[in-house]
Amino acid sequence: MKLNIRILLMFCCVSTFEITAQNPIIKHIFTADPSPIVHKDTLFLYTGHDVATEADTNYKMADWHVFSTTDMVTWKDHGAPLSPDTFSWATGDAYAAQCIERNGKFYWFVSTFHKKDEVSGGGAAIGVAVSDRPTGPFKDAIGKALVINEMTTDMKHSWDDIDPTVMIDDDGQAYMYWGNASCKWVKLKENMIEIDGQINYLKPKNFIEGPWIYKRKEMYYLVYASKGEKAETIEYCTSDSPTGPWKHQGLIQENVTNSFTTHPGIVDYKGKSYFFYHNGSLPTGGSYRRSVCVDYMYYNPDGTIQKIVQTTKGVSKIK
Ligand code: FUB
């Protein structure tokens, strides 16, 4: 009987309907802060989930969702295998996050908020959840936050420790970048749940938040949400090392429709490069009711990134 209930619950968590991609790619809920990875033949997309009402004037982000596709057009909704409730030390919203695989385990680095307790006076914090599968179930990998507000001292506001992005270099060394108003980075130990060494600080030109770090060929990229004239835009830097120095390369995405923020998520899949972001273009959408989109991304022969063309058509089905 117990087994039957478990099987029933597993089926309930995976929506059987498919979503035809045309930006925004997710239309039945509001999603934000996209983070894609490729595992075997499948692209998994991790997102935040905006649940603010139209009248709300701030974020309400209930949990983190997982979607998957094998053709970039048909998306499967795997539900919300992770929320701030998973972390006993957390309270508040499910801000930007990134999931990454190492040695067959999936580490989901999330930003949320810490309870006021003997460990922290509150403020934004970074946690890590772990699972044996890309779709969960996920559990708190540490039992405490990986980064709390008190560990970074360069910014006075309490919510500067958000938006973790992680890469594992070819030599096996993992790096985590994150931040709001300033960008911070650390090395991670091989277990992915401990910081190795000191926290470092940098201020890429026009940096606001939402860093996304990755390596392509021999070049390292730090892409981030930047201060545009009207709203956030996306700029990037490159380096020949994961620790910098970083060379500012300029703007690649203008501000998006109907949302103050945008947020980069970048991946190569089946021979093409994809740029995920969010906007507020769904009916009743806005800065606190955002939706994830995807468009093609192109590199120049010298590795620099061409300007992203935002479309409502989105990308084509992979045959
Ligand atoms: O989604 C909440 C916050 O808005 C994220 O952490 C930022 O990157 C911005 O998208």
PDB file of C-alpha atoms and ligand atoms in Angstrom, residues 33 59 61 95-96 162-163 209-210 261 263 278 290, ligand 1:
ATOM      1  CA  ASP A  33      16.211  33.002 -13.366  1.00  0.00           C
ATOM      2  CA  TYR A  59       9.104  39.245  -5.386  1.00  0.00           C
ATOM      3  CA  MET A  61       9.054  33.201  -5.167  1.00  0.00           C
ATOM      4  CA  TYR A  95      15.862  33.475  -5.635  1.00  0.00           C
ATOM      5  CA  ALA A  96      18.196  32.538  -8.492  1.00  0.00           C
ATOM      6  CA  ILE A 162      22.442  35.967  -4.089  1.00  0.00           C
ATOM      7  CA  ASP A 163      22.614  34.349  -7.519  1.00  0.00           C
ATOM      8  CA  GLU A 209      23.649  40.633 -10.234  1.00  0.00           C
ATOM      9  CA  GLY A 210      22.948  37.293 -11.892  1.00  0.00           C
ATOM     10  CA  THR A 261      15.380  42.278 -14.342  1.00  0.00           C
ATOM     11  CA  HIS A 263      19.013  36.857 -16.009  1.00  0.00           C
ATOM     12  CA  HIS A 278      13.333  35.977 -18.591  1.00  0.00           C
ATOM     13  CA  ARG A 290       8.284  36.797 -15.167  1.00  0.00           C
TER      14      ARG A 290
HETATM   15  O1  FUB B   1      14.498  36.411  -8.998  1.00  0.00           O
HETATM   16  C1  FUB B   1      14.923  37.180  -7.925  1.00  0.00           C
HETATM   17  C2  FUB B   1      16.113  38.001  -8.309  1.00  0.00           C
HETATM   18  O2  FUB B   1      15.793  38.812  -9.431  1.00  0.00           O
HETATM   19  C3  FUB B   1      17.284  37.171  -8.779  1.00  0.00           C
HETATM   20  O3  FUB B   1      17.985  36.589  -7.731  1.00  0.00           O
HETATM   21  C4  FUB B   1      18.012  38.173  -9.597  1.00  0.00           C
HETATM   22  O4  FUB B   1      18.982  37.632 -10.442  1.00  0.00           O
HETATM   23  C5  FUB B   1      16.873  38.822 -10.356  1.00  0.00           C
HETATM   24  O5  FUB B   1      16.506  38.056 -11.479  1.00  0.00           O
END
